[in-house]
mmCIF file of C-alpha atoms in Angstrom:
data_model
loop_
_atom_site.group_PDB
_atom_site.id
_atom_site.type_symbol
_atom_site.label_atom_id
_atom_site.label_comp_id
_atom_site.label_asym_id
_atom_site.label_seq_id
_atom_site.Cartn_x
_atom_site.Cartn_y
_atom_site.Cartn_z
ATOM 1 C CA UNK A 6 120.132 67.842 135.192
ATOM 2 C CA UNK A 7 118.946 67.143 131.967
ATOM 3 C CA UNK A 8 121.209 64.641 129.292
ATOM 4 C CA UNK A 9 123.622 66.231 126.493
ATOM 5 C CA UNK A 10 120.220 65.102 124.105
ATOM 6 C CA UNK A 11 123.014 65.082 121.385
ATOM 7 C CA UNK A 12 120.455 63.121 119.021
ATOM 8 C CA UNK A 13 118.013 65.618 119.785
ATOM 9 C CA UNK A 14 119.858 68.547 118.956
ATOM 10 C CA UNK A 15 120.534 66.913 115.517
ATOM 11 C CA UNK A 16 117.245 66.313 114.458
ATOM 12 C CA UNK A 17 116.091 69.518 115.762
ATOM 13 C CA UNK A 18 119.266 71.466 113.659
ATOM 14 C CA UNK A 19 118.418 69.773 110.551
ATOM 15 C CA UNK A 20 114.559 70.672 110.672
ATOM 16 C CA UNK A 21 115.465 74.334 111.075
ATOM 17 C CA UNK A 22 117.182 73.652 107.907
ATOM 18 C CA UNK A 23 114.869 71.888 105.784
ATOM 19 C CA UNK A 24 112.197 74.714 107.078
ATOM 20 C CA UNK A 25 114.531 77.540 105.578
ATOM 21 C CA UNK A 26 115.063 75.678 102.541
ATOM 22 C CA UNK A 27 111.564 75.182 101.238
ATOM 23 C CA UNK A 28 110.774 78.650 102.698
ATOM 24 C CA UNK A 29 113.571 79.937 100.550
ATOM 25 C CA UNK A 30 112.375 77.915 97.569
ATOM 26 C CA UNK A 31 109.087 79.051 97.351
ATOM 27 C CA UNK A 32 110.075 83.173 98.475
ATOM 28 C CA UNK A 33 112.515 82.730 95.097
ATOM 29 C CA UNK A 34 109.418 81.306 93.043
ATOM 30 C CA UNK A 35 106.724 84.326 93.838
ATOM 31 C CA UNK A 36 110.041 86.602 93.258
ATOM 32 C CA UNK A 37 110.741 85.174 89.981
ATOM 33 C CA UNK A 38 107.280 84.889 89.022
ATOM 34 C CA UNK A 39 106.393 88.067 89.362
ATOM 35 C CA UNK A 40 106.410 89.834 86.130
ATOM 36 C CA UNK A 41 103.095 91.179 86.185
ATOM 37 C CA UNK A 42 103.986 93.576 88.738
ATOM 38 C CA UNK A 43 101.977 97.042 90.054
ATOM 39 C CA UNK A 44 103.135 100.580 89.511
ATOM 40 C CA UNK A 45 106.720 101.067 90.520
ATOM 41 C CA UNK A 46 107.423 97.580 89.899
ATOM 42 C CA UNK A 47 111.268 96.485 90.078
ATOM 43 C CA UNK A 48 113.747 93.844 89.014
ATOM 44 C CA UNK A 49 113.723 90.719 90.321
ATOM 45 C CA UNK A 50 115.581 89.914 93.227
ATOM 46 C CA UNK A 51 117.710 86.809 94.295
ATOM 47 C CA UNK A 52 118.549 85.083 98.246
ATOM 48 C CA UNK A 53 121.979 85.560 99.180
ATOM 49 C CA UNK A 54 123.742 83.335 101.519
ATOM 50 C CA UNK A 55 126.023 84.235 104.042
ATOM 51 C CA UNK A 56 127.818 82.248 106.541
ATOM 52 C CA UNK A 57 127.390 83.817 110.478
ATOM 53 C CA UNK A 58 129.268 83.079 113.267
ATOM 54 C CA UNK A 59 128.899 83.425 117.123
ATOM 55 C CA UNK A 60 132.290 84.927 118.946
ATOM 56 C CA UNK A 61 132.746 83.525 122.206
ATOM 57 C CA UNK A 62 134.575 85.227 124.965
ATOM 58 C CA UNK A 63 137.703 83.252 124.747
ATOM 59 C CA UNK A 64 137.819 83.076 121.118
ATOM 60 C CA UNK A 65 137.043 79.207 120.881
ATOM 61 C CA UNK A 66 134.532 78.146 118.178
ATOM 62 C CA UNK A 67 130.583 78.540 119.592
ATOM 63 C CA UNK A 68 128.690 77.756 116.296
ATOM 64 C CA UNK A 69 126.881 80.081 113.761
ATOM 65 C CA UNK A 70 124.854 79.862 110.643
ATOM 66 C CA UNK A 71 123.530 80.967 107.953
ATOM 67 C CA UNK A 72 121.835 84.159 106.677
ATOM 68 C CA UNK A 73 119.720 83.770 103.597
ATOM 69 C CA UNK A 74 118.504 87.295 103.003
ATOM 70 C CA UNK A 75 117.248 89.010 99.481
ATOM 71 C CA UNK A 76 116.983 93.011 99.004
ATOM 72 C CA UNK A 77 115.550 95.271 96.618
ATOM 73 C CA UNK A 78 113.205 92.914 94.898
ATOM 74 C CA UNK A 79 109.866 93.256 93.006
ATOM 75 C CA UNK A 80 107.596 91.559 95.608
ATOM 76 C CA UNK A 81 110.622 91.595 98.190
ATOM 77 C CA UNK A 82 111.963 94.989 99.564
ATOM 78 C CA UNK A 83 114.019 92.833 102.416
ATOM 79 C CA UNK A 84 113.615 89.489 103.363
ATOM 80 C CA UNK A 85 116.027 86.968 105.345
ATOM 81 C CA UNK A 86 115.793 83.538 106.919
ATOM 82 C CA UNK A 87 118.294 82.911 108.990
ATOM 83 C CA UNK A 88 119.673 79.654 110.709
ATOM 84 C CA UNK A 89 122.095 79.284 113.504
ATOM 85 C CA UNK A 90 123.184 76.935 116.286
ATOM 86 C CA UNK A 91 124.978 78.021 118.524
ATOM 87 C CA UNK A 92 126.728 76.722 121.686
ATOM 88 C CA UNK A 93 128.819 78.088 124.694
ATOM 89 C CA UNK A 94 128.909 79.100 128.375
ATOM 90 C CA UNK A 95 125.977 81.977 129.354
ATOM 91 C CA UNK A 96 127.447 85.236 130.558
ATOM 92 C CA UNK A 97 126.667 86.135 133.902
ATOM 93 C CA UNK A 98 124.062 88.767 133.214
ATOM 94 C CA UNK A 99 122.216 86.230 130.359
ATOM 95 C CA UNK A 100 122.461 83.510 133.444
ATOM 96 C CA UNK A 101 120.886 85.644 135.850
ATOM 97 C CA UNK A 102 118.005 86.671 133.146
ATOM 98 C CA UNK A 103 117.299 83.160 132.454
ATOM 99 C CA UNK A 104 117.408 81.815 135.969
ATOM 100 C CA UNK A 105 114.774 84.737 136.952
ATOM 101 C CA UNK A 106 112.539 83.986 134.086
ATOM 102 C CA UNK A 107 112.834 80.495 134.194
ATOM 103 C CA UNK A 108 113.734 79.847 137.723
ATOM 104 C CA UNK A 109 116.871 77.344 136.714
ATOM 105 C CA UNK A 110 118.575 76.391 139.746
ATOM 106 C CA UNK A 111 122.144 76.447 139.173
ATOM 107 C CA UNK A 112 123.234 78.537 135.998
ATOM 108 C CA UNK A 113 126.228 79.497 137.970
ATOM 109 C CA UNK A 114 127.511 76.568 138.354
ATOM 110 C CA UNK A 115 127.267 74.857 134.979
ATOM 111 C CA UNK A 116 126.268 77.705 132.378
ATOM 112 C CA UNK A 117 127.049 75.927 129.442
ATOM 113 C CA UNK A 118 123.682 76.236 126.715
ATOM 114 C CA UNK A 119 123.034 75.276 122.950
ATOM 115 C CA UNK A 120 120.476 76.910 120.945
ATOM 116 C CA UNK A 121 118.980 76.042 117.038
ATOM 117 C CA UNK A 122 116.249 77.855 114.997
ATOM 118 C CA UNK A 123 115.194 79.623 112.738
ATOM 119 C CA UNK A 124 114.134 83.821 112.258
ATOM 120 C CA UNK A 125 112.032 84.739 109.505
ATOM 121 C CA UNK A 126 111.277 89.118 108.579
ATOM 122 C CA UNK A 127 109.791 89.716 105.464
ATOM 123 C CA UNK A 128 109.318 93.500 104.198
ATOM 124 C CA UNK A 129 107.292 94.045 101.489
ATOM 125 C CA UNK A 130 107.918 96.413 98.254
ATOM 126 C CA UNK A 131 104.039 97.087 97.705
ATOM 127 C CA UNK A 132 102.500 98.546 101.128
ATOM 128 C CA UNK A 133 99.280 96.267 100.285
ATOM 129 C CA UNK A 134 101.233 93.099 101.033
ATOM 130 C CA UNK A 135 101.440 92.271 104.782
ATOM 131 C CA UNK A 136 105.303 92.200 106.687
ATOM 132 C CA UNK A 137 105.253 88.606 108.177
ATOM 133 C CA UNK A 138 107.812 87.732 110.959
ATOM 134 C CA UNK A 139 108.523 83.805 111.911
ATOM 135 C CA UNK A 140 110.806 81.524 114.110
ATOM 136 C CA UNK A 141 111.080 78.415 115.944
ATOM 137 C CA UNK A 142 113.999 77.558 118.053
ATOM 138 C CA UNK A 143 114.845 74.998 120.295
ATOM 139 C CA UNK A 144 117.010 75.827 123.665
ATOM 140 C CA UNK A 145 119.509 73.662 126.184
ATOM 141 C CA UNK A 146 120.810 73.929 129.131
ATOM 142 C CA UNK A 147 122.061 71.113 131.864
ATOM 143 C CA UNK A 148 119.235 71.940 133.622
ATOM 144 C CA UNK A 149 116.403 72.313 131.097
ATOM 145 C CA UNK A 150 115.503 72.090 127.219
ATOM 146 C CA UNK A 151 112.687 73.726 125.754
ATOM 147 C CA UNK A 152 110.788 74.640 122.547
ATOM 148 C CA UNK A 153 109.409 78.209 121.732
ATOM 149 C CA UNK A 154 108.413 80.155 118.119
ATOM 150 C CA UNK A 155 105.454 81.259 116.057
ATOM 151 C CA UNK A 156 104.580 83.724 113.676
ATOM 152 C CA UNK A 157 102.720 86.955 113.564
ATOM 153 C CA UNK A 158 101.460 89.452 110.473
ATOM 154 C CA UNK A 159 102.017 92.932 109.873
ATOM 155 C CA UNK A 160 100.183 94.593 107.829
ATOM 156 C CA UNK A 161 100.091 98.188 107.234
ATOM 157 C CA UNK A 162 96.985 98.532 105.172
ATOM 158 C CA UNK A 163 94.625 96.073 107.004
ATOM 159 C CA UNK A 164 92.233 93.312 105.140
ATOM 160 C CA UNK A 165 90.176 91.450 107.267
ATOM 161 C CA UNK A 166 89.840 88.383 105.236
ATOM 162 C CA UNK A 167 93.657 88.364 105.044
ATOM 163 C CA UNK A 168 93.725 88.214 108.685
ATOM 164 C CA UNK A 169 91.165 85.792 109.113
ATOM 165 C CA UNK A 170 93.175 82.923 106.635
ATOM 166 C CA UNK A 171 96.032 83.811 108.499
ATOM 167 C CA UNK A 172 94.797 82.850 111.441
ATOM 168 C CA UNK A 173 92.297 80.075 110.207
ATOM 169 C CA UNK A 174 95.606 78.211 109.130
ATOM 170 C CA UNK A 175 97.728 77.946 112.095
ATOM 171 C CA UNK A 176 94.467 76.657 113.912
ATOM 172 C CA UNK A 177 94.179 74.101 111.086
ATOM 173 C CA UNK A 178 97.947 73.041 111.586
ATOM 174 C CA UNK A 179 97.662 73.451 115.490
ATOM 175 C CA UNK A 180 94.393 71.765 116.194
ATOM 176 C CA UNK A 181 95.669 67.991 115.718
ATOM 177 C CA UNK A 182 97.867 68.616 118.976
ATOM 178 C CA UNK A 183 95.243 69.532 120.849
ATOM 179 C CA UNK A 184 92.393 72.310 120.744
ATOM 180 C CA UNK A 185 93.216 74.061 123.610
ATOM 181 C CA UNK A 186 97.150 75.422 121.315
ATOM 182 C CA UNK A 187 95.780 77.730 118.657
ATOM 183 C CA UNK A 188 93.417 80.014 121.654
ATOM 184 C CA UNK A 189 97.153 79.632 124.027
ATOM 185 C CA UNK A 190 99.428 80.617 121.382
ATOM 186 C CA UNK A 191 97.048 83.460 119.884
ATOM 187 C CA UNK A 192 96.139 85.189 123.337
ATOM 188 C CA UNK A 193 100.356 84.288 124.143
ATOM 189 C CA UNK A 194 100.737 86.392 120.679
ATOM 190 C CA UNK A 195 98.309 89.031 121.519
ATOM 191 C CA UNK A 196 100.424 90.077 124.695
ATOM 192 C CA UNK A 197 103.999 89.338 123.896
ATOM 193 C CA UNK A 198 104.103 91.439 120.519
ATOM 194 C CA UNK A 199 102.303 94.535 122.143
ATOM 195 C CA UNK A 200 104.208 97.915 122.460
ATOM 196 C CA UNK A 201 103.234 99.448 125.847
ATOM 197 C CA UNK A 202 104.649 102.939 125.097
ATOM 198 C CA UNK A 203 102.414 102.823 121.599
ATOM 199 C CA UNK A 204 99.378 101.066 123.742
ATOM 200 C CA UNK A 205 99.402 98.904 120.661
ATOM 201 C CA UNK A 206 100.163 95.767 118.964
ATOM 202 C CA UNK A 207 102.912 95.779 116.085
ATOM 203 C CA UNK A 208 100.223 93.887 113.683
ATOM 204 C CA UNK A 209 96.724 91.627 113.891
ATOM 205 C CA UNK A 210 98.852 88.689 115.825
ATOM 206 C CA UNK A 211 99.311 85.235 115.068
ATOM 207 C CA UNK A 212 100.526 82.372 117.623
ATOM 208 C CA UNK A 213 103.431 82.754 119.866
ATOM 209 C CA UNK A 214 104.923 80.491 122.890
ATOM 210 C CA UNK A 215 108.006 80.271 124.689
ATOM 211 C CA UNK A 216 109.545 77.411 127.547
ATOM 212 C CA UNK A 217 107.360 74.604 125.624
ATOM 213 C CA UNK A 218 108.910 71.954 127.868
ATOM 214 C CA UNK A 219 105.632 68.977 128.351
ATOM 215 C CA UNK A 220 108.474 66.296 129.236
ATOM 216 C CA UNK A 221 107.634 64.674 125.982
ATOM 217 C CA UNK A 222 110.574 65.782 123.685
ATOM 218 C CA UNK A 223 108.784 64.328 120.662
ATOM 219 C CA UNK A 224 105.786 65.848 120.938
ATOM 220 C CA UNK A 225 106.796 69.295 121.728
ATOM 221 C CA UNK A 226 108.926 69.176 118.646
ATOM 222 C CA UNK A 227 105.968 67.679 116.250
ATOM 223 C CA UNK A 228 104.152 70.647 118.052
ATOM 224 C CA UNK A 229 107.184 72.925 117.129
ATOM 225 C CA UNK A 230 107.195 71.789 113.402
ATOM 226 C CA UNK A 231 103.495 72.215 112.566
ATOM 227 C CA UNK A 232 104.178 75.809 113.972
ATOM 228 C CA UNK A 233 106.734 76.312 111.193
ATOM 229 C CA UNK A 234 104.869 74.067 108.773
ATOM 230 C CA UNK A 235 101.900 75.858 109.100
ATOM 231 C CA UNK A 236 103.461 79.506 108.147
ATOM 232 C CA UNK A 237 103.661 79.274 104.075
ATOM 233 C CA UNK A 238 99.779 78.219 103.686
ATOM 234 C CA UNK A 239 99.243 80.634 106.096
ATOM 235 C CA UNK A 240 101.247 84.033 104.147
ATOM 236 C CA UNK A 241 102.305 82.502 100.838
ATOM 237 C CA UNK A 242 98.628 82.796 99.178
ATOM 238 C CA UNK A 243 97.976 86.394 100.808
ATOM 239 C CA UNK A 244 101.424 87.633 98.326
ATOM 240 C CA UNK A 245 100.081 85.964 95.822
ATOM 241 C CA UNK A 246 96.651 87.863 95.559
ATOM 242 C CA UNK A 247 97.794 91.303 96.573
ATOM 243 C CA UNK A 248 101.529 91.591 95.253
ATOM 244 C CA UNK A 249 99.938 93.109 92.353
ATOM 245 C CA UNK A 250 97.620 95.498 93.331
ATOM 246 C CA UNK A 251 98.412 99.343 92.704
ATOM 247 C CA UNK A 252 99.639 101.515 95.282
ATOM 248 C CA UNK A 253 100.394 105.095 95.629
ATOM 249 C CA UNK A 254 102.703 107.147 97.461
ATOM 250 C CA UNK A 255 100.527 107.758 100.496
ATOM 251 C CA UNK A 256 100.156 103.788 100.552
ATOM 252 C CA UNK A 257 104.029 103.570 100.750
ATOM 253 C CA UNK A 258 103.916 106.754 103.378
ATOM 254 C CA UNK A 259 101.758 104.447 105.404
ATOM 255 C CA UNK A 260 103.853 101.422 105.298
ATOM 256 C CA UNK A 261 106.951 103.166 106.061
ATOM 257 C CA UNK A 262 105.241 104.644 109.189
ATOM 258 C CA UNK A 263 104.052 101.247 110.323
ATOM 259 C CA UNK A 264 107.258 99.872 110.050
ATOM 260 C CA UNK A 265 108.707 102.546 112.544
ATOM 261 C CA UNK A 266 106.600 100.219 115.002
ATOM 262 C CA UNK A 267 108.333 97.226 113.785
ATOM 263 C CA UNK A 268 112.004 98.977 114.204
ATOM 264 C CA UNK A 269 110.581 100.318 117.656
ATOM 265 C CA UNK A 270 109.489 96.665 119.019
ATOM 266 C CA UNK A 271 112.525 94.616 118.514
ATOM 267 C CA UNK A 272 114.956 97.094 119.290
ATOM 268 C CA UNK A 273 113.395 97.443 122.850
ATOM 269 C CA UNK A 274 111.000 94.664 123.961
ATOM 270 C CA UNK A 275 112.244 91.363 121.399
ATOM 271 C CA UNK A 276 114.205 89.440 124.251
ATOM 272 C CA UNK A 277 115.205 87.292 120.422
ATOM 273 C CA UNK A 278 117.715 90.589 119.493
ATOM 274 C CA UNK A 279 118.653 90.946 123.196
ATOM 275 C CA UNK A 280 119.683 87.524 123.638
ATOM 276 C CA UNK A 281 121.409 87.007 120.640
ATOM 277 C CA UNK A 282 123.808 90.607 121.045
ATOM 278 C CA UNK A 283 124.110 90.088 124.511
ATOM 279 C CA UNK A 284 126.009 86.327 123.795
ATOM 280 C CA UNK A 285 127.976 87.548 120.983
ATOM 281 C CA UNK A 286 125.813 86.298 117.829
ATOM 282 C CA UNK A 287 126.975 87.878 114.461
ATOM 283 C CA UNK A 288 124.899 91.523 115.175
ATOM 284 C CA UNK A 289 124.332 91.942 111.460
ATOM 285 C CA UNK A 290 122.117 88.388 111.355
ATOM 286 C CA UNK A 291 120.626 89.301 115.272
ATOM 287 C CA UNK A 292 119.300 93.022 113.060
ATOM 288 C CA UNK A 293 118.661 90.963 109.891
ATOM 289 C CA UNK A 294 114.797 91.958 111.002
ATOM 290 C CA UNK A 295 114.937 96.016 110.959
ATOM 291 C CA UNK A 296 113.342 97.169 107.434
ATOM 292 C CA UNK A 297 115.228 98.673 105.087
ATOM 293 C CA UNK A 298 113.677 102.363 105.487
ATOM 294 C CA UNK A 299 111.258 103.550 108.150
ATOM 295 C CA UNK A 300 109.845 106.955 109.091
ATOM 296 C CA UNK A 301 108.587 108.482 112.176
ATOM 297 C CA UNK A 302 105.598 111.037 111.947
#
């Protein structure tokens, strides 16, 4: 049995916060600056905040959060950053899941969980701009605590140097923790965000890991923090050199193609959107991550 880690759960809650704060600063600043803006171009857009909420079974309060999502801007089509923590009992069928992937001894008996994070989809009006996808989240049970987040690009219209300072920066942020993260979390990346009936991956990967649970609260959460610290240096500059670059209407063809894959992936393999429907999250801020429009060849 593990302690109630109140102080813990605190710190952790209010980090998820100040991460979706500057995120949200600096997402508003390339939005607002962009006035120099390709073929097609847009108004601006602005975040909007919207309080969440998790319903639990018997109707007693089980946390929520906040969805910070902007639509229909120039350099944003759809983005949100989202923050919850939430808090309950685990239904019997989200017990059993855990318990077999975990192998938690005694979810039946005590099922009570808290979780905190933060999700992170970005959609992109110009197809030459990658989709970029983020979280880090920290979990509870009696029996266990762990960390588990990263980030991974999608880009529709591929640039190899964009990929490589995508990458190049997480190592950068990861390596003080140890060099054996970044090759973990990429390969971790590399298998969890692949689509088996595409034979695919969704994008060119990034770092990914789940049940980060060393013993060593602190340093799993420094770990945790460079993860989400690491994610504007790694996609801000990337917006910033191709937001205005033309496109044309087979570029957007393209990009609304890819992001069929997107759609595909977390509506059947992200166990994210299956845990959070499946113990009553706000749905709206579990689907915040499907793009706006999508085709299917």
């Amino acid at each position: 049995m593990t302690s109630d880690m109140q102080a813990e759960k605190v710190q952790a809650a209010r980090w998820f916060k100040t991460l979706r704060d500057d995120i949200v600063t600096a997402f508003q600043s390339l939005e607002d600056s962009h006035s120099d803006g390709p073929m097609n171009d847009k108004s601006a857009g602005a975040f909007e905040v919207t309080k969440t909420t998790r319903h639990s079974d018997d109707g007693t309060d089980a946390g929520g959060g906040e969805m910070s999502v902007m639509r229909g801007g120039r350099v944003f089509e759809k983005v949100g950053v989202n923050i919850s923590t939430v808090f309950g009992t685990l239904a019997p069928r989200a017990q059993a899941a855990m318990a077999a992937r975990k192998g938690i001894e005694g979810m039946a008996e005590d099922p009570r969980f808290w979780a905190s994070g933060i999700s992170l989809v970005a959609h992109m009006q110009n197809p030459h701009c990658p989709a970029v996808h983020m979280n880090t989240r920290m979990f509870w049970t009696p029996h266990a605590w762990w960390f588990g987040g990263g980030s991974d690009l999608n880009p529709c219209l591929e640039y190899e140097e964009d990929t490589e300072h995508f990458h190049k920066t997480q190592k950068v942020f990861l390596d003080p923790h140890g060099s054996e993260h970044y090759p973990a979390l990429k390969a971790w990346a590399d298998e969890y965000f692949f689509i088996p009936h595409r034979g695919r991956a969704r994008g060119v990967g990034g770092i990914f890991m789940d049940d980060r649970c060393t013993g060593n609260w602190d340093a799993d959460f420094k770990l945790t923090q460079d993860i989400g610290r690491a994610f504007l240096p790694a996609y801000q500059p990337l917006i910033e050199k191709r937001r205005v670059d033309d496109w044309s209407e087979a570029d957007k063809d393209t990009q609304l193609v890819h992001r069929g894959l997107y759609a595909e992936y977390n509506l059947v393999y992200d166990r994210g959107t299956k845990f959070g429907l499946e113990t009553g999250h706000d749905a709206n801020a579990v689907l915040m991550s499907l793009p706006p429009l999508a085709k299917w060849v």
